[in-house]
PDB file of C-alpha atoms in Angstrom:
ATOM      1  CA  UNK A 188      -5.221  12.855   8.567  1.00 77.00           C
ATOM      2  CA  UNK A 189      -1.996  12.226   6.832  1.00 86.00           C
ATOM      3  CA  UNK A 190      -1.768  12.528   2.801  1.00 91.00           C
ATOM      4  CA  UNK A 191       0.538  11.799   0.141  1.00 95.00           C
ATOM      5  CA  UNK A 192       1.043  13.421  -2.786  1.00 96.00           C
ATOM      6  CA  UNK A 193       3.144  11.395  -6.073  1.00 96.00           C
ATOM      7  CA  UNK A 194       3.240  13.984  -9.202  1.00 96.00           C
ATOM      8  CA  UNK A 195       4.396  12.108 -11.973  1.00 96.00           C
ATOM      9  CA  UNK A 196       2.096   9.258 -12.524  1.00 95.00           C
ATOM     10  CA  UNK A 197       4.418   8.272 -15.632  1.00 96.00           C
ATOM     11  CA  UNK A 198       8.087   8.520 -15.572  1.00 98.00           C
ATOM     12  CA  UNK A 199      10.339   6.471 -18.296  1.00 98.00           C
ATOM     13  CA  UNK A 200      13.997   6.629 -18.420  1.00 97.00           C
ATOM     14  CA  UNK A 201      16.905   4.571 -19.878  1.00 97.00           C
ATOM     15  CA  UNK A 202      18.770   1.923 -18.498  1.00 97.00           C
ATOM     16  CA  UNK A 203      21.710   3.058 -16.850  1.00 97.00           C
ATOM     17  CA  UNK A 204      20.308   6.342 -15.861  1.00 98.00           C
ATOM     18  CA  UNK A 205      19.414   8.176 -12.729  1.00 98.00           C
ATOM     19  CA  UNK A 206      16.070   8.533 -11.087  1.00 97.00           C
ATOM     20  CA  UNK A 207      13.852  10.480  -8.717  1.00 98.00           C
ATOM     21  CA  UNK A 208      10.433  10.109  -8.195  1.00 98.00           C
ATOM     22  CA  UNK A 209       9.259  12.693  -6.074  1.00 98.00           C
ATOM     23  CA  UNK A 210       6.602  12.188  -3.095  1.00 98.00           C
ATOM     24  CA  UNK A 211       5.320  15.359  -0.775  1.00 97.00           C
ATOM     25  CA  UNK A 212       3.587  14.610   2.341  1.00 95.00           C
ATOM     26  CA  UNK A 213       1.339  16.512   4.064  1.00 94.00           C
ATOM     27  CA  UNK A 214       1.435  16.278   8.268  1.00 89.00           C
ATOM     28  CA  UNK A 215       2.191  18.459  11.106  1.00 82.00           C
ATOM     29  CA  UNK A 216       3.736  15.671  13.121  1.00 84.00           C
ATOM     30  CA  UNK A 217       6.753  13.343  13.158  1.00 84.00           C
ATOM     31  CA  UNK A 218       6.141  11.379  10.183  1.00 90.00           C
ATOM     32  CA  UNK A 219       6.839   7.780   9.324  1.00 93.00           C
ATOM     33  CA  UNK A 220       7.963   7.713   5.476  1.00 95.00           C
ATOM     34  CA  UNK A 221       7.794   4.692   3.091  1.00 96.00           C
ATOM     35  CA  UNK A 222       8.513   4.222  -0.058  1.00 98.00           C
ATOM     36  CA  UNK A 223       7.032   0.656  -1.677  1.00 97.00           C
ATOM     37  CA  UNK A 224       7.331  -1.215  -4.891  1.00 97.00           C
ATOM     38  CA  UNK A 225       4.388  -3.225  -6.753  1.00 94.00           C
ATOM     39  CA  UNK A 226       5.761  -5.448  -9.297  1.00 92.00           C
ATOM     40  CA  UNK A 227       3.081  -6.794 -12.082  1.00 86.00           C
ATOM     41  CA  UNK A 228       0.315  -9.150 -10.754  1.00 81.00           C
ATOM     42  CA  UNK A 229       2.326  -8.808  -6.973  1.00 85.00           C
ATOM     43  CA  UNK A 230       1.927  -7.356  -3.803  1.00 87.00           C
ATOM     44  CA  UNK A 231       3.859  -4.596  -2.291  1.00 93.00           C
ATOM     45  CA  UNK A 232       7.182  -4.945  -0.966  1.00 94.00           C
ATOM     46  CA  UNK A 233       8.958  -2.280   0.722  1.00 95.00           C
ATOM     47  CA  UNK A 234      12.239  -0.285  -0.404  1.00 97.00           C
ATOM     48  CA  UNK A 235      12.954   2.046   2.454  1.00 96.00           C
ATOM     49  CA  UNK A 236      11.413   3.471   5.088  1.00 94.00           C
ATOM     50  CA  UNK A 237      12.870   6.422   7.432  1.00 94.00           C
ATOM     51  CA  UNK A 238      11.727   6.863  11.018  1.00 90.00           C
ATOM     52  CA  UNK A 239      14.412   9.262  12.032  1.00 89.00           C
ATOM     53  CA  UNK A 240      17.960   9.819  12.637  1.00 92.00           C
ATOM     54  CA  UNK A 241      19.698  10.462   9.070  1.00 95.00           C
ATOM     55  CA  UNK A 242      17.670  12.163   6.639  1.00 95.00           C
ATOM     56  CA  UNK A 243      19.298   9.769   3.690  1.00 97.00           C
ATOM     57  CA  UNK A 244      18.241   6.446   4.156  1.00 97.00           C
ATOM     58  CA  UNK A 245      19.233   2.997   2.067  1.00 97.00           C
ATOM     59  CA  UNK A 246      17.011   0.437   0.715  1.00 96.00           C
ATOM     60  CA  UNK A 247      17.307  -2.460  -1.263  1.00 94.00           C
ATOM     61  CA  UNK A 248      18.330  -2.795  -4.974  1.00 94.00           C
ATOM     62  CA  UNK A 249      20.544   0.528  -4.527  1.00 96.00           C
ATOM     63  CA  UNK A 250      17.496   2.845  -4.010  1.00 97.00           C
ATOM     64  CA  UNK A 251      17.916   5.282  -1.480  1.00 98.00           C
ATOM     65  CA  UNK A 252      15.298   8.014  -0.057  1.00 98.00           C
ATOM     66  CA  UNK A 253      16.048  11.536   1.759  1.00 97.00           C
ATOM     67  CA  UNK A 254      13.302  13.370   4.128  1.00 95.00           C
ATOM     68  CA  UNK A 255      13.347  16.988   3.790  1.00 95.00           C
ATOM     69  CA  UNK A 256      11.717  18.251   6.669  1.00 92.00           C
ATOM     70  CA  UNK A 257      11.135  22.202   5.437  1.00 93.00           C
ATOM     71  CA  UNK A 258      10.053  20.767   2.186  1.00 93.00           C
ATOM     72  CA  UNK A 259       7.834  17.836   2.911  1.00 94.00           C
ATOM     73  CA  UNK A 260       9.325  15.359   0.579  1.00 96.00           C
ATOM     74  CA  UNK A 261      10.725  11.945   0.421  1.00 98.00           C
ATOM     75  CA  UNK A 262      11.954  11.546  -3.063  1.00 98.00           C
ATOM     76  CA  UNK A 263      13.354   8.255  -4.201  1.00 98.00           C
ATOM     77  CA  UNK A 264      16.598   7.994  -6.076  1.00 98.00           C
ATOM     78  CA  UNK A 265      18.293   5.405  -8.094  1.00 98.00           C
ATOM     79  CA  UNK A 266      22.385   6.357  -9.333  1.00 98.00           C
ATOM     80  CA  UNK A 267      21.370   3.905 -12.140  1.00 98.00           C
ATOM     81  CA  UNK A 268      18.210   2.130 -13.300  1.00 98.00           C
ATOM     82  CA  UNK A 269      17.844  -1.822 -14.458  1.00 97.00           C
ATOM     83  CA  UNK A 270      14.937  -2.437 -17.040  1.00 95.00           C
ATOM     84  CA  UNK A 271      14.262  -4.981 -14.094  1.00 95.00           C
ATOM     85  CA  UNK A 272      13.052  -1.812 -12.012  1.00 97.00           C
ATOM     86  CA  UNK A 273      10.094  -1.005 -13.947  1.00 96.00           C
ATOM     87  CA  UNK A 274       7.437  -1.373 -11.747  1.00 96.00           C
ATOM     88  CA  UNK A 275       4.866   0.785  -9.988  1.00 96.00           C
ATOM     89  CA  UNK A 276       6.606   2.625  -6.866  1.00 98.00           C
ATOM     90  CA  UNK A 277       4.030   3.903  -3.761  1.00 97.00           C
ATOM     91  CA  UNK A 278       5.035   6.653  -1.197  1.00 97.00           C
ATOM     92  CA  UNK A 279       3.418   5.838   2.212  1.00 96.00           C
ATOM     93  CA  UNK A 280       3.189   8.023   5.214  1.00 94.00           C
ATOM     94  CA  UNK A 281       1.877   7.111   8.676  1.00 91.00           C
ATOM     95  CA  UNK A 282       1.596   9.189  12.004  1.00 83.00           C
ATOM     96  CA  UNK A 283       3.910   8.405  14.752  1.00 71.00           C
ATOM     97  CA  UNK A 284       0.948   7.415  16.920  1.00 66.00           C
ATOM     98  CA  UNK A 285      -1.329   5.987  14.250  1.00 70.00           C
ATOM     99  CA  UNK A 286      -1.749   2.964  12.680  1.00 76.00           C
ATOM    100  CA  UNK A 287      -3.336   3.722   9.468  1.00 88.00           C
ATOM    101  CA  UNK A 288      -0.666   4.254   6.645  1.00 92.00           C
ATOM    102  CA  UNK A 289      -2.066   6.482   3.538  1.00 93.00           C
ATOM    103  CA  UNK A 290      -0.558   6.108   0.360  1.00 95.00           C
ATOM    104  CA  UNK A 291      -0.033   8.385  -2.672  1.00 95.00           C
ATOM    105  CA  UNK A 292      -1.396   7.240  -6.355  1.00 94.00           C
ATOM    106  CA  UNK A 293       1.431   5.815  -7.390  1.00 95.00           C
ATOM    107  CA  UNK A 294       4.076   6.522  -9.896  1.00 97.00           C
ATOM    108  CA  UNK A 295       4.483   3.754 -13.021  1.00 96.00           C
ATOM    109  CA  UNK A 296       7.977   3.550 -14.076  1.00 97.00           C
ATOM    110  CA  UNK A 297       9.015   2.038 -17.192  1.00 97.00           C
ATOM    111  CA  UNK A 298      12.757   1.130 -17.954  1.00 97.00           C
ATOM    112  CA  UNK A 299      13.987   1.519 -22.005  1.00 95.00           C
ATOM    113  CA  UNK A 300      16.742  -1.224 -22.837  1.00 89.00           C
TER     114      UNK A 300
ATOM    115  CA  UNK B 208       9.039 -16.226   6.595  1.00 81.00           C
ATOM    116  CA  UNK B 209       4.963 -15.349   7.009  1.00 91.00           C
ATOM    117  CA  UNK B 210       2.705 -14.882   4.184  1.00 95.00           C
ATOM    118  CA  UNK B 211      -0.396 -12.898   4.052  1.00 96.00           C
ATOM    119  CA  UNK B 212      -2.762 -15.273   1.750  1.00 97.00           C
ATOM    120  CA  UNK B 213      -6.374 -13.894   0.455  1.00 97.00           C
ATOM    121  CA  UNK B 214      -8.830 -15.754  -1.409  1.00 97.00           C
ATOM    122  CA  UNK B 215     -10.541 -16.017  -4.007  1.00 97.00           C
ATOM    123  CA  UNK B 216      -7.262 -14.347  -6.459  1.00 96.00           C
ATOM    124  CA  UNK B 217     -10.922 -13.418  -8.593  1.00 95.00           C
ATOM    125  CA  UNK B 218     -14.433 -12.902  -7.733  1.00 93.00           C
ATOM    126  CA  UNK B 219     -17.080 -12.036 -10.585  1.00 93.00           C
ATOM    127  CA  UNK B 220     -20.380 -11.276  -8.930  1.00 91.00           C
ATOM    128  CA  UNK B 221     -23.695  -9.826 -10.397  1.00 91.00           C
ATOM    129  CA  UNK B 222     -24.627  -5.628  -9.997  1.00 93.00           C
ATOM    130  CA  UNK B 223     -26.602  -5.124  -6.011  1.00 94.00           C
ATOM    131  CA  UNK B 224     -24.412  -8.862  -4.848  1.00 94.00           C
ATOM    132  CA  UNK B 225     -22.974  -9.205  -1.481  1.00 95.00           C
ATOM    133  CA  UNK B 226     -19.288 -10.247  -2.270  1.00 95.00           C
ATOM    134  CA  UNK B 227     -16.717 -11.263   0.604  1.00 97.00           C
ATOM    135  CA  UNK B 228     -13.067 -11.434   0.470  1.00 97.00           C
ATOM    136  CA  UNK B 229     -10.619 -13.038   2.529  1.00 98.00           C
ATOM    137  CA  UNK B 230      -7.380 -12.865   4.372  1.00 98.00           C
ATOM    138  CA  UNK B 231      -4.994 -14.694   6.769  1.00 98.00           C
ATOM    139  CA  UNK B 232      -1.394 -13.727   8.134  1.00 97.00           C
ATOM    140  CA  UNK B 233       0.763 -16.367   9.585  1.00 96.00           C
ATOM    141  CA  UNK B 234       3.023 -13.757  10.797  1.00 95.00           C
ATOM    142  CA  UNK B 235       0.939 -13.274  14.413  1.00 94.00           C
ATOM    143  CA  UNK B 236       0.799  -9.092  13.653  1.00 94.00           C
ATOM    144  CA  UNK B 237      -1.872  -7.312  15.227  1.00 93.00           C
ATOM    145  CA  UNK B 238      -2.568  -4.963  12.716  1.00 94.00           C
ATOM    146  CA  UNK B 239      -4.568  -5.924   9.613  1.00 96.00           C
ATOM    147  CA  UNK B 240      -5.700  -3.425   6.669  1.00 97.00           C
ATOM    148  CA  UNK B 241      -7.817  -3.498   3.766  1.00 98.00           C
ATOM    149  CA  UNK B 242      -6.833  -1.197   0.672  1.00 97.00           C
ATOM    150  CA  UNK B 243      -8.935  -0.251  -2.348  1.00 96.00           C
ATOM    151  CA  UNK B 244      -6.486  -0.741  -5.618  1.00 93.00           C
ATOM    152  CA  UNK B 245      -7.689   1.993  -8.612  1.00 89.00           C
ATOM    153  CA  UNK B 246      -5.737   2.583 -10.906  1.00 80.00           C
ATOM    154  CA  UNK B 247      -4.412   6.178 -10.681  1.00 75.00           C
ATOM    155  CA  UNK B 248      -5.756   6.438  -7.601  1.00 79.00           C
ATOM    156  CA  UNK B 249      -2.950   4.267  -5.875  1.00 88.00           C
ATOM    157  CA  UNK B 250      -4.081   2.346  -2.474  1.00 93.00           C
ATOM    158  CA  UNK B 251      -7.261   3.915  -0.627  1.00 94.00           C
ATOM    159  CA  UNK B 252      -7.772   2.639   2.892  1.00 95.00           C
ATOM    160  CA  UNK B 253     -11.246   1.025   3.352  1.00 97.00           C
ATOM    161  CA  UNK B 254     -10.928  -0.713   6.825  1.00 97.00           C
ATOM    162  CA  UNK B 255      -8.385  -1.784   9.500  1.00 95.00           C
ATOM    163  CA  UNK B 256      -8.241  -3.624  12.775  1.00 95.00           C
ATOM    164  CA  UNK B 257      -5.254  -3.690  15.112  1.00 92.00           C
ATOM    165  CA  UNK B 258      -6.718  -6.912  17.283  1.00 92.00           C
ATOM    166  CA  UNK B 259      -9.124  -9.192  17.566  1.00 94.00           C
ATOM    167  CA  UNK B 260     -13.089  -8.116  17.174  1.00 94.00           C
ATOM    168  CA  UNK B 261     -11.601  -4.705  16.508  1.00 95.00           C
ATOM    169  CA  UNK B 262     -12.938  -2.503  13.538  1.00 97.00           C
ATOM    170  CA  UNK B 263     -11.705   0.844  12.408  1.00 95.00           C
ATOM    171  CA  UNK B 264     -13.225   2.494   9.296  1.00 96.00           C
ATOM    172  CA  UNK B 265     -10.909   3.971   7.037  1.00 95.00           C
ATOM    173  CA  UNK B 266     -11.566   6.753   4.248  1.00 94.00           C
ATOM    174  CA  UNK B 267     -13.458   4.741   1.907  1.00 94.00           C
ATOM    175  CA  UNK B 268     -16.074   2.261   4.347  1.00 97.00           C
ATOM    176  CA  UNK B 269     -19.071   3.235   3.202  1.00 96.00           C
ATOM    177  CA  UNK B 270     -20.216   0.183   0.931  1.00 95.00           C
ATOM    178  CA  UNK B 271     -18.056  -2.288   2.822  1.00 97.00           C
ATOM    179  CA  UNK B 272     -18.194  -4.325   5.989  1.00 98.00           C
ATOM    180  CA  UNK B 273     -15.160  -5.761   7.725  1.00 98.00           C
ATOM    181  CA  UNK B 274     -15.011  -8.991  10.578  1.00 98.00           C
ATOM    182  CA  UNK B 275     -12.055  -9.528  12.491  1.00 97.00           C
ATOM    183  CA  UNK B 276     -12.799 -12.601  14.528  1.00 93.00           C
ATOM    184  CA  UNK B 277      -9.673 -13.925  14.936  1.00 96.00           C
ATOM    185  CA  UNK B 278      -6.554 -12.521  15.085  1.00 96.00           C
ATOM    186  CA  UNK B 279      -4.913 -14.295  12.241  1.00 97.00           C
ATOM    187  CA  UNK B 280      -7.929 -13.666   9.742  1.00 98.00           C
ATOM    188  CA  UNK B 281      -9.637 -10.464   8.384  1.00 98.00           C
ATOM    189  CA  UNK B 282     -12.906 -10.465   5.777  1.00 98.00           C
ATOM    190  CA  UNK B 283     -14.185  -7.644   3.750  1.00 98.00           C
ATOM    191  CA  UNK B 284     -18.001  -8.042   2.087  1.00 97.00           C
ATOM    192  CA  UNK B 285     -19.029  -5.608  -0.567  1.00 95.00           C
ATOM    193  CA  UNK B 286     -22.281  -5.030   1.145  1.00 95.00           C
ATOM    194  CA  UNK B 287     -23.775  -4.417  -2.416  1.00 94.00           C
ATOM    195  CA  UNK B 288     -21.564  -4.826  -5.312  1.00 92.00           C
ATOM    196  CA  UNK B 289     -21.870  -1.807  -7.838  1.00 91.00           C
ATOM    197  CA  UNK B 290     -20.243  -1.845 -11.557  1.00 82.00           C
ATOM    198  CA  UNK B 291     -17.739   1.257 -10.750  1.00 72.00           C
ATOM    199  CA  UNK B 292     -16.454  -1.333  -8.395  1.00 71.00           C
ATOM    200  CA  UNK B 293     -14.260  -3.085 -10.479  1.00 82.00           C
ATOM    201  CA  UNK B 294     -10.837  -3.114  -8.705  1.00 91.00           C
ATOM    202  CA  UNK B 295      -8.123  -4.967  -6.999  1.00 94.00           C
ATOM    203  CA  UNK B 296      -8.239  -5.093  -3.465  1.00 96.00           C
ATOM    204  CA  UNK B 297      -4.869  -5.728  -0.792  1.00 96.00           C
ATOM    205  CA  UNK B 298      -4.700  -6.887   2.089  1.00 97.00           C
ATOM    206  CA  UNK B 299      -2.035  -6.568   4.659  1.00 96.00           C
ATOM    207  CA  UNK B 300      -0.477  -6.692   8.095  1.00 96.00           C
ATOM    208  CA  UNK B 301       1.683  -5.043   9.835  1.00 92.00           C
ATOM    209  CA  UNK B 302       5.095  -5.217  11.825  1.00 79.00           C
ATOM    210  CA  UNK B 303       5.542  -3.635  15.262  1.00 76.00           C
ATOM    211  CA  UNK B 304       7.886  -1.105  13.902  1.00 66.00           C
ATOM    212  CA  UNK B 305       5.407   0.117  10.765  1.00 77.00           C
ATOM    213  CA  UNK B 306       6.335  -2.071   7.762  1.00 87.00           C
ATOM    214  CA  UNK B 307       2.944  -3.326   6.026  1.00 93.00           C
ATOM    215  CA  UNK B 308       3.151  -6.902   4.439  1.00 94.00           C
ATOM    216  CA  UNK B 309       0.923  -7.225   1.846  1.00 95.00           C
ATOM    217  CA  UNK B 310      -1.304 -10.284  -0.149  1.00 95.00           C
ATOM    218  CA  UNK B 311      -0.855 -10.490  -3.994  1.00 94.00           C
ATOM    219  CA  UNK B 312      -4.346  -8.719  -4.178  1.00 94.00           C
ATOM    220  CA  UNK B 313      -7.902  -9.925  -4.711  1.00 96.00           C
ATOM    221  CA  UNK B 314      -9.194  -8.553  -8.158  1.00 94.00           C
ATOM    222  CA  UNK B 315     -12.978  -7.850  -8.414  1.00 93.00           C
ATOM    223  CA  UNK B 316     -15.378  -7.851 -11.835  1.00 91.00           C
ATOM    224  CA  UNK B 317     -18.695  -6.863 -11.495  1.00 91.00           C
ATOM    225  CA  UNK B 318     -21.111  -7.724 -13.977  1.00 85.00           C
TER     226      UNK B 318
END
C-alpha cells in the first residue's frame, strides 16, 4: 500500500516569510497527491491536489505544491506566510485505482506576528 | 454545498464499553471513510465503504466494526473501548475525482 512520509512535525516561521513543508511518498504507481489543512477544532479542507499534467500545481490562499517524480515528493510552498496560516497541514496520497487515501502525520505550523 | 455531519461531537464511555459513532453526507458520494486522529500520528485509516452494505477494512480495524446500510450514513462501534483509545475520530466522503470531505471530528475519552 501507499505511504506518506511528513518530516518536520514542527515548523515555525515569521509572518511574511516563505515556506515548505516537505512530504515523500512512497508508491510504484501513478500517484494521486494531496496536500490538506486542519484548522483548530475543524475538519480537513483541501489546498491542492495534483493528478497530472504540470508538476506545479495552485491551491487556495497562495499555496502551491510541485510533484517530483525521481524524488518522491510533494512539498508545499507558501512565497509568504499569514499568522492566519498556522494550522496543522496533511500530505495525502492515493493509488490511481484505489480508493483508500493514506495520510502522513502531519506537520503543525505555527505563524510568529 | 453538502456537509458531512457526525454525532455525538463527544463520547465518554467506561474501559471494555461498546461505543458507536456516527456519520451522514448529504453530498450523495459513494465513498465513505473512517480515520483514527492521534496526535503525531496524523490520520490512520480504520474502515471504508464505497456503496451501500459495503465494508473494507483499513490498516487499523481490528477493535472496530463499521455498518454501511445506507448510502448516505456510515457507523463505527468501538467493539470494546480501551483507555489508549482516547482520540478524535473523522469521518469523510469522497468526490468522484479523489477529494475527501471531511466531518469536524468525533473526539473520544475513555474512562
Amino acid at each position: 500500500a501507499q505511504s506518506v512520509t511528513q518530516p518536520d512535525a514542527r515548523v515555525t516561521v515569521s509572518e511574511g516569510a516563505s515556506l515548505q513543508l516537505r512530504c515523500k511518498y512512497s508508491y510504484s504507481g501513478t500517484p494521486y497527491l494531496f496536500w490538506y489543512v486542519q484548522y483548530p477544532r475543524q475538519g480537513l479542507q483541501l489546498l491542492l491536489k495534483y493528478y497530472s499534467g504540470d508538476p506545479v500545481v495552485q491551491g487556495v490562499n497562495g499555496f502551491e505544491a510541485e510533484f517530483i517524480k525521481s524524488n518522491s515528493s510533494f512539498h508545499l510552498r507558501k512565497a509568504s506566510v499569514h499568522w492566519s496560516d498556522s494550522a496543522v497541514y496533511f500530505c495525502a496520497v492515493s493509488a490511481y485505482n484505489n480508493n483508500a487515501p493514506r495520510f502522513g502525520a502531519g506537520t503543525k505550523l505555527s505563524v510568529k506576528p | 454545498g453538502g456537509i458531512i455531519t457526525q454525532t455525538p461531537k463527544f463520547l465518554i464511555g467506561q474501559e471494555g464499553q461498546k461505543l458507536t459513532l456516527k456519520c451522514q453526507q448529504n453530498f450523495n458520494h459513494d465513498t465513505m471513510y473512517w480515520y483514527r486522529q492521534d496526535s503525531g500520528k496524523g490520520l490512520r485509516l480504520i474502515y471504508y465503504s464505497i456503496t451501500e452494505n459495503d465494508l473494507q477494512k483499513g490498516d487499523l480495524s481490528e477493535g472496530y466494526d463499521a455498518s454501511r446500510e445506507k448510502k448516505s450514513s456510515f457507523s463505527l462501534t468501538v467493539t470494546s473501548a480501551q483507555k489508549n483509545e482516547m482520540a478524535v475520530f473523522l469521518c469523510a466522503s469522497r468526490q468522484g475525482t479523489g477529494q475527501l470531505y471531511f466531518g469536524e471530528g468525533s473526539k473520544l475519552t475513555v474512562l
